[in-house]
XYZ file of C-alpha atoms in Angstrom:
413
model
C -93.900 71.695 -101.171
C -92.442 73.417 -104.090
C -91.037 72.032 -107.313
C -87.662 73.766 -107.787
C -85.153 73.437 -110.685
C -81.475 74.132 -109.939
C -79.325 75.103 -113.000
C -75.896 74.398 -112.137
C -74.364 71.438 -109.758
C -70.836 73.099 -108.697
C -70.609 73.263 -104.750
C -73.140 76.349 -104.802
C -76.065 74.867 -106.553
C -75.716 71.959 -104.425
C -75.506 73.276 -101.467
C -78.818 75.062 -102.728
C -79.775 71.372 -103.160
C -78.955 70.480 -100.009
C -80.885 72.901 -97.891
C -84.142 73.040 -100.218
C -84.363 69.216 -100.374
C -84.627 69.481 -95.992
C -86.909 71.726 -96.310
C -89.515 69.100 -98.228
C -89.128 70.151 -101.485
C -88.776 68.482 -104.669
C -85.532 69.454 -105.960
C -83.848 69.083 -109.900
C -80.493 69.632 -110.418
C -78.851 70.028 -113.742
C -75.439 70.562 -115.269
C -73.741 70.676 -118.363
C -71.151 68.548 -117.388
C -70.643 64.934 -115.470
C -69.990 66.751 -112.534
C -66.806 64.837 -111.635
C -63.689 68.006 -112.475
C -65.836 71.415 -111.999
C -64.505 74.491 -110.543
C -65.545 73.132 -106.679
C -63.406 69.762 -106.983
C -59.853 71.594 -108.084
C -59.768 74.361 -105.396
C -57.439 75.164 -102.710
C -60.281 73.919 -100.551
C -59.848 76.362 -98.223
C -62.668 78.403 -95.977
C -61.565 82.045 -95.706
C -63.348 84.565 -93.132
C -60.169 85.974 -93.418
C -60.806 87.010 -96.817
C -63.110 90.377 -96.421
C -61.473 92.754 -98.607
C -62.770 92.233 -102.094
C -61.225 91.526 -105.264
C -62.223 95.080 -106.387
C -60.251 97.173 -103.914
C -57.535 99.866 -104.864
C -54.309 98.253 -104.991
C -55.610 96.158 -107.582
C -55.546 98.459 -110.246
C -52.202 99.177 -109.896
C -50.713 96.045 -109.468
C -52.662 94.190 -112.197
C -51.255 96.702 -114.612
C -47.808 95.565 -114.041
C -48.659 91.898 -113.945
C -50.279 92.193 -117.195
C -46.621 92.565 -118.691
C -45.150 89.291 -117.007
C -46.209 86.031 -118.180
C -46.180 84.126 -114.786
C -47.551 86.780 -113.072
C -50.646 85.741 -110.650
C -53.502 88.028 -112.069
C -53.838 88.739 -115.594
C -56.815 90.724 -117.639
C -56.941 89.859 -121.697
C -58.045 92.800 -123.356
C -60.900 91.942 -125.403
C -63.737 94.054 -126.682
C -66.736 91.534 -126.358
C -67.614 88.940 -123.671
C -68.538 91.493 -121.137
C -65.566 92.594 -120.875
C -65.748 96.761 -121.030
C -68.703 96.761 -118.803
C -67.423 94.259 -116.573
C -63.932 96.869 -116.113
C -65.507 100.058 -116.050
C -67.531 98.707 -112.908
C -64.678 97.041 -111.566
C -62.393 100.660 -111.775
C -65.422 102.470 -109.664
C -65.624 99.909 -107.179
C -62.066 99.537 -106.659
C -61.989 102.450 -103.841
C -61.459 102.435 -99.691
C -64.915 102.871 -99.648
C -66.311 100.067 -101.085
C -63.792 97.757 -98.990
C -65.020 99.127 -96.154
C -68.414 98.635 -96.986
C -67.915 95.019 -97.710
C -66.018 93.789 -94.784
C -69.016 93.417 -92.523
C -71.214 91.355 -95.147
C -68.451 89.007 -96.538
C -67.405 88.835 -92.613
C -70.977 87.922 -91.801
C -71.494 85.328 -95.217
C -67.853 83.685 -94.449
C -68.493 83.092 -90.401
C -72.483 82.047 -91.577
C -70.712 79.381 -94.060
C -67.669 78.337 -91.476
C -70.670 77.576 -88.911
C -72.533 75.412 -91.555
C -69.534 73.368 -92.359
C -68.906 72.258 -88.912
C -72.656 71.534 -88.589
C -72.728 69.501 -91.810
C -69.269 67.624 -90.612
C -71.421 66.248 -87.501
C -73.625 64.290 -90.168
C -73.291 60.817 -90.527
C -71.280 59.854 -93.371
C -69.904 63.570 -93.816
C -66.345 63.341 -93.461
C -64.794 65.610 -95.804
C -61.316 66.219 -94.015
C -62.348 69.866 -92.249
C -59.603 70.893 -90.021
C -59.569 73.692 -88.089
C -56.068 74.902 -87.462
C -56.056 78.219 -89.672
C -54.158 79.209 -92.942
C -50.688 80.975 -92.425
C -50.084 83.993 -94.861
C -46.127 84.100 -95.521
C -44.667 86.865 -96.791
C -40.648 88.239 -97.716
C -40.792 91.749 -98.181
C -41.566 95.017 -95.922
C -44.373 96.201 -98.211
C -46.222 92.311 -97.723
C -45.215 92.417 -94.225
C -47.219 95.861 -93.450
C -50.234 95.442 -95.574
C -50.813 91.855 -93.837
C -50.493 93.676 -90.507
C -52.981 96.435 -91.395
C -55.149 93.596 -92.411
C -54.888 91.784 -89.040
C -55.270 95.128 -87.521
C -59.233 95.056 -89.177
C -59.945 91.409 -88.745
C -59.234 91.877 -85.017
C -61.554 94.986 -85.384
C -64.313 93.083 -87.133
C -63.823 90.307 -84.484
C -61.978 87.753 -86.300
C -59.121 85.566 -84.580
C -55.612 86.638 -86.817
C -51.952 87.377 -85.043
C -49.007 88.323 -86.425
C -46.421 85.876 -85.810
C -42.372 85.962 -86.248
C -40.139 83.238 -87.600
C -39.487 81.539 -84.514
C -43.140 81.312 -84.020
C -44.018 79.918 -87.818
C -41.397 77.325 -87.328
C -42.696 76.631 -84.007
C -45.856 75.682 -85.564
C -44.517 72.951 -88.375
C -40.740 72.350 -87.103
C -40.510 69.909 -90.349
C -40.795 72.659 -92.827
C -37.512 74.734 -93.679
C -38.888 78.850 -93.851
C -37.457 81.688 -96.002
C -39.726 84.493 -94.781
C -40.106 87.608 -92.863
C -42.759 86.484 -90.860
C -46.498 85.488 -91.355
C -50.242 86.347 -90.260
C -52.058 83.487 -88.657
C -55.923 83.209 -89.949
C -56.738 81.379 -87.076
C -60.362 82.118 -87.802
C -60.416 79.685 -91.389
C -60.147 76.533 -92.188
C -59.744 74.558 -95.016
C -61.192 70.669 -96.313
C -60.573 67.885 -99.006
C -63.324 69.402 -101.774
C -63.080 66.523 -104.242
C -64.811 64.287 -100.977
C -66.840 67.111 -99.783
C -68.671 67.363 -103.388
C -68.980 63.300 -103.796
C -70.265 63.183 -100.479
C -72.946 65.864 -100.687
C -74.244 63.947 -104.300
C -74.229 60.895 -102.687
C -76.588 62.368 -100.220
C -78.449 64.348 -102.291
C -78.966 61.159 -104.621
C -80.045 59.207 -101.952
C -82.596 61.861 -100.533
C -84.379 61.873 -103.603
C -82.948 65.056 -105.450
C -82.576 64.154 -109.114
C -79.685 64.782 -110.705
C -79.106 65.122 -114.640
C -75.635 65.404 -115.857
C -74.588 66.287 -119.384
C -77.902 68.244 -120.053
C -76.966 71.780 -121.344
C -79.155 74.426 -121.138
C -80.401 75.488 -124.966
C -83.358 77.608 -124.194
C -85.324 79.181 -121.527
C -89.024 80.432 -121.746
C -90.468 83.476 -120.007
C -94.297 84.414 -119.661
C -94.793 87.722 -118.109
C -92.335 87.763 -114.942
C -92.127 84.090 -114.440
C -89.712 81.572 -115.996
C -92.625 79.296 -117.719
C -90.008 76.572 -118.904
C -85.923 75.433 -119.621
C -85.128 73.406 -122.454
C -82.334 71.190 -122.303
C -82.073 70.267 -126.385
C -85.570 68.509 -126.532
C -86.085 67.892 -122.924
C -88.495 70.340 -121.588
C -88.095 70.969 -117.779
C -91.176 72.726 -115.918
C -90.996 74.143 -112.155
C -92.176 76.277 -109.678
C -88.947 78.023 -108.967
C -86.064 78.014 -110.544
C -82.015 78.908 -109.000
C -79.172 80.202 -111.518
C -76.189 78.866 -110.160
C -73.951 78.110 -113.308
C -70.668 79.528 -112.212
C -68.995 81.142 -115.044
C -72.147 80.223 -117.423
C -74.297 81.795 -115.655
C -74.465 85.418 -117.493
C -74.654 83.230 -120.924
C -77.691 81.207 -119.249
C -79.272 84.442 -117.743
C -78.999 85.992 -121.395
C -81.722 83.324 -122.492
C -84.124 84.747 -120.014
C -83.227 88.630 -121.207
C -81.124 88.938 -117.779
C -77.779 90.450 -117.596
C -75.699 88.941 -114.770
C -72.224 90.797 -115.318
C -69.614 88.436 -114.656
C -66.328 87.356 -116.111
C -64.542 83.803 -115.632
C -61.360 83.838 -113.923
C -59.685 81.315 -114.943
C -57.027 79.189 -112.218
C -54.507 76.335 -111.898
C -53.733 74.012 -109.557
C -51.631 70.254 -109.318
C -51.221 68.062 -106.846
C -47.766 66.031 -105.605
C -47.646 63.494 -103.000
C -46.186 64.622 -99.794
C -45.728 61.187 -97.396
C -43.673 62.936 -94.643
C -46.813 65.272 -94.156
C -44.129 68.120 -93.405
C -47.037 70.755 -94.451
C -50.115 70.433 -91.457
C -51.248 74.061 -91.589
C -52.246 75.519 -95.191
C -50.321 78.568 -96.442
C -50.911 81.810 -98.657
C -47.696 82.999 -100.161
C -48.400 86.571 -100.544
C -46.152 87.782 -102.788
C -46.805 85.401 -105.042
C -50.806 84.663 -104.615
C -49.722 81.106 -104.553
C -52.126 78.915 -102.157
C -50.821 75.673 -100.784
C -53.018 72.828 -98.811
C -52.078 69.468 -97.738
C -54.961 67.103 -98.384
C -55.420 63.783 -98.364
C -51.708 62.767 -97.777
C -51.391 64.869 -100.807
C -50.376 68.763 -101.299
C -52.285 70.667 -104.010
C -50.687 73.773 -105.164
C -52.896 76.687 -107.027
C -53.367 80.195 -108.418
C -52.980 82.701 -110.600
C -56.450 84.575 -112.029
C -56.919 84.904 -115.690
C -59.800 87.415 -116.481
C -60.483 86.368 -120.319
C -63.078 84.364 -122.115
C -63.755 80.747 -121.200
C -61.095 79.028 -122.985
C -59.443 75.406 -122.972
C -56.075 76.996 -122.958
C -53.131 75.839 -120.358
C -51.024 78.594 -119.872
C -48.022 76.721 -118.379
C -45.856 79.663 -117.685
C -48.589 80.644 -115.058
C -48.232 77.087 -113.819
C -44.062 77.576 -113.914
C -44.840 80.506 -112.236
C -46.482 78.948 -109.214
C -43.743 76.089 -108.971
C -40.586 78.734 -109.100
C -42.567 80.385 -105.958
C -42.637 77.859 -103.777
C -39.320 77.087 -102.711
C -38.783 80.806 -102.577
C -40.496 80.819 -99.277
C -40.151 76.750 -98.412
C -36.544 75.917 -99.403
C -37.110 71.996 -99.174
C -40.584 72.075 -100.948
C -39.583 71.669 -104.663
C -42.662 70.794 -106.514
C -42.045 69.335 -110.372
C -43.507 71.437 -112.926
C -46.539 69.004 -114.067
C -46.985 67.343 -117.225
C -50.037 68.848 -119.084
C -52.342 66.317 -118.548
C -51.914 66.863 -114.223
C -52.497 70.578 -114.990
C -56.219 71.525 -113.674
C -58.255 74.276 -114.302
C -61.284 75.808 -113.328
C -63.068 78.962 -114.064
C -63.809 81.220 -111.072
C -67.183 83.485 -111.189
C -65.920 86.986 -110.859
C -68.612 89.926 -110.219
C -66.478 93.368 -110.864
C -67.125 94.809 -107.344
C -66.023 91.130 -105.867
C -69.246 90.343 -104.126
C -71.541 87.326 -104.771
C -74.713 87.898 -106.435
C -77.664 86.279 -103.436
C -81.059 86.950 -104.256
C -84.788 86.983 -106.075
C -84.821 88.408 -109.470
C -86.128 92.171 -109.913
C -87.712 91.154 -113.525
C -88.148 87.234 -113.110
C -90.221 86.614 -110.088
C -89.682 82.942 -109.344
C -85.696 82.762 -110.315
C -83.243 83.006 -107.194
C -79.854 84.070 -108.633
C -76.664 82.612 -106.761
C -73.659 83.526 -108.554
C -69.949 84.892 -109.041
C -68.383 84.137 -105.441
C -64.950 84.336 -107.427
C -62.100 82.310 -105.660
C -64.228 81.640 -102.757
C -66.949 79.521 -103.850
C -66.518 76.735 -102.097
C -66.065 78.747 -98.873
C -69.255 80.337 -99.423
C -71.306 77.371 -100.793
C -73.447 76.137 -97.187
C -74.180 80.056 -96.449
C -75.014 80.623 -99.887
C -76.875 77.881 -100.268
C -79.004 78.049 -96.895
C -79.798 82.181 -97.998
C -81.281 80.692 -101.545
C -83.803 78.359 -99.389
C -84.794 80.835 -96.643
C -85.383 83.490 -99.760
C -87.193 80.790 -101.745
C -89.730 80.315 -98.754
C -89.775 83.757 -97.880
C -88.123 83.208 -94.380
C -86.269 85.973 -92.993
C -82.488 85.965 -94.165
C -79.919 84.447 -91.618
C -78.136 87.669 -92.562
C -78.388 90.779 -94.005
C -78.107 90.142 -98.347
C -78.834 93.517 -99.131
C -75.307 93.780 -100.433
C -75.491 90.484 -102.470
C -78.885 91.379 -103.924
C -77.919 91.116 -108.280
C -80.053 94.308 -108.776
C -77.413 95.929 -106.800
C-alpha cells in the first residue's frame, strides 16, 4: 500500500481517487478551491466516443481565423505574447494536419469506449445514480457544407466501429415529436451518452469521503520540492504534504503547478459558458450539438443547460456576454420554439477547459520526476474521459499493464 497525493479534485483527479483508493491505497486529494463550481460540475455532461477528431485538425486553422473577428463567434484565440501562448500555437499549427487526425482516431476511440464502459459499471454501484442515459447525442446542422463534413465523419466512426447514422428530418422529428426542427438533417451518435455532472461529482466525494480518501479543499499549492528525480515534498502555504507518489491533475493549473517542479506541461485554458433554464414539458429527451454554431444542449435534471464557445486566453474572471448572446441567438435558429433568455450575469457559468495544442490528453509517468503520474488537458471532454483516465493513472501507478495502449497520451510525447 502506497501513500499517494492527488493535486487537483475536478472529475479527473477524482476519478484517479476513485480507482487508487480500491486498489488499497491511501489516497490525498487536494484543491485550490471548495470543490463545489469547477470545470466538471458546469459541463454539457455529455460522454462523446463520437468525438475522435481532435481539436488540432486542419479546418481549424481556417475557421478560427475568421471567428477571431466576430464577437459571438464559438472559438476565439487572444493574442498574447506570454502565458504559453507562442509555444502552445506553433505546436498547435504542426499538428493541425490529416495526419495527425488520423493518427488519433484509434486512441481517443479506444480512451472514449474504455471511459463509456466504466460509467455504466460505476452506475451499477449502490448509491451511484448520476442520471446516465444512453440514447445518443443528435448533431443538427442547416447548411450543405455541415451536412457533408458530418457525413464524412459518420462515414469513419462506422469505419472505426462506432454506432452513428445519418438521419433526415422526418426521422429527427420522429425521435422527439415535441420539438419544432429548422434543419437539414442530423447525425445520430448513437454510440455516446451523456449524465447530470453536478450529481455525478457529489456522489463520487461522498464516496470517496466515506472510503477514507481525505480530502482538503481551499489548500493551494505554493511550493513543491524535488530531490534527484523524485518529488520529496508539496507545500500548501505552511502545510507540508509528504507521499510516495504523487498525480498532477490541476486542469488548467496544472502547467503553473508543474513549473514548481521545473516541468513544462504545455497547455492553455479554454475558457466556456454555459446556463441553465427550466424546461417542465421535457420537450428535449435526446441531447443535441448544433454544428454550425458549436452550441451543445442537454436536458438534465428537469432542467436544460445550454453551453459553448472556447476562449484560448489567460485564466481570467471575465464574462464575455456576447459569447453567451451568441449561444442564445443560436438556438432557436435550429429549434424554433426553444427561446432561451439571455441570463443575468450572476446565472452565467464558466469553466476553464485544459487544452494540449495537438488535442490529446496528457496520461502518464514523468520522464524527469519518477514518482509523479501526469493526467492533464482532456480539453472539452474531461468529464467524458475522467473513469478511463483515471483507471490508466492507477494501473500505471502499480505498474500493471495499461487497459489500452497510452503511448499517444504519454506528456513526453
Amino acid at each position: 500500500m502506497a501513500e499517494i497525493l492527488i493535486i487537483g479534485a475536478g472529475i479527473i483527479g477524482l476519478s484517479s481517487a476513485y480507482y487508487l483508493s480500491k486498489q488499497g491505497h491511501q489516497i490525498t486529494v487536494i484543491d485550490k478551491g471548495d470543490i463545489s463550481d469547477n470545470c466538471s460540475f458546469g459541463n454539457a455532461g455529455m460522454i462523446v466516443p463520437s468525438h475522435f477528431v481532435p481539436l488540432a485538425a486542419p479546418g481549424m486553422i481556417r475557421q478560427g481565423i475568421r471567428w477571431m473577428f466576430d464577437s459571438k463567434s464559438p472559438f476565439y484565440v487572444k493574442p498574447a505574447l506570454g502565458g504559453g501562448l507562442p509555444a502552445w500555437g506553433i505546436r498547435f499549427l504542426k499538428k493541425s494536419t490529416q495526419r495527425h487526425v488520423a493518427e488519433s482516431a484509434v486512441p481517443l476511440r479506444d480512451l472514449s469506449l474504455l471511459s463509456r464502459k466504466l460509467f455504466e459499471d460505476l452506475a451499477k454501484e449502490p448509491g451511484f445514480d448520476f442520471g446516465l442515459t444512453k440514447n445518443g447525442i443528435l448533431a443538427f446542422y442547416k447548411t450543405d457544407k455541415a451536412a457533408e463534413e458530418e457525413a464524412h465523419l459518420a462515414k469513419r466512426a462506422v469505419e472505426l466501429g462506432l454506432d452513428m447514422a445519418v438521419l433526415s428530418v422526418a426521422e429527427c422529428k420522429a425521435l422527439q415529436p415535441m420539438l419544432k426542427l429548422d434543419v437539414l438533417g442530423a447525425v445520430h451518435y448513437r454510440c455516446d451518452a451523456h449524465l447530470y455532472p453536478v450529481k455525478l461529482m457529489q456522489t463520487l466525494l461522498q464516496y470517496l469521503e466515506k472510503q477514507g480518501v481525505k480530502i482538503v479543499r481551499d489548500h493551494e499549492v505554493t511550493r513543491i520540492d524535488t530531490a534527484g528525480y523524485q518529488i520529496s515534498a508539496v507545500h500548501t502555504g505552511e502545510l507540508v504534504w509528504k507521499a510516495d507518489q504523487y498525480v498532477l491533475a490541476a486542469g488548467s493549473w496544472s502547467p503553473a503547478v508543474a513549473r514548481m517542479m521545473g516541468l513544462n506541461v504545455l497547455l492553455m485554458p479554454g475558457k466556456g459558458y454555459s446556463f441553465m433554464e427550466d424546461e417542465p414539458a421535457r420537450r428535449m429527451t435526446i441531447p443535441a450539438l448544433l454544428c454550425e454554431a458549436r452550441v451543445a444542449i442537454t436536458p438534465m435534471n428537469g432542467q436544460i443547460r445550454y453551453g459553448g464557445t472556447m476562449e484560448i486566453a489567460k485564466i481570467n474572471s471575465k464574462v464575455n456576454m456576447n459569447r453567451v448572446k451568441g449561444i442564445v441567438e443560436s438556438v432557436p435558429e435550429y429549434f424554433p420554439d426553444l427561446k432561451p433568455e439571455l441570463p443575468v450575469l450572476k446565472d452565467v457559468w464558466y469553466g476553464f477547459r485544459p487544452s494540449s495544442p495537438d488535442g490529446l490528453p496528457y496520461i502518464g509517468r514523468s520522464a524527469k520526476l519518477h514518482n509523479l503520474v501526469v493526467a492533464a488537458g482532456h480539453g472539452m471532454m474531461g468529464l467524458s474521459l475522467g473513469p478511463a483516465t483515471g483507471l490508466l493513472v492507477s494501473q500505471i501507478m502499480t505498474g500493471q499493464k495499461t487497459e489500452i495502449d497510452i503511448q499517444a497520451f504519454l506528456p513526453s510525447r
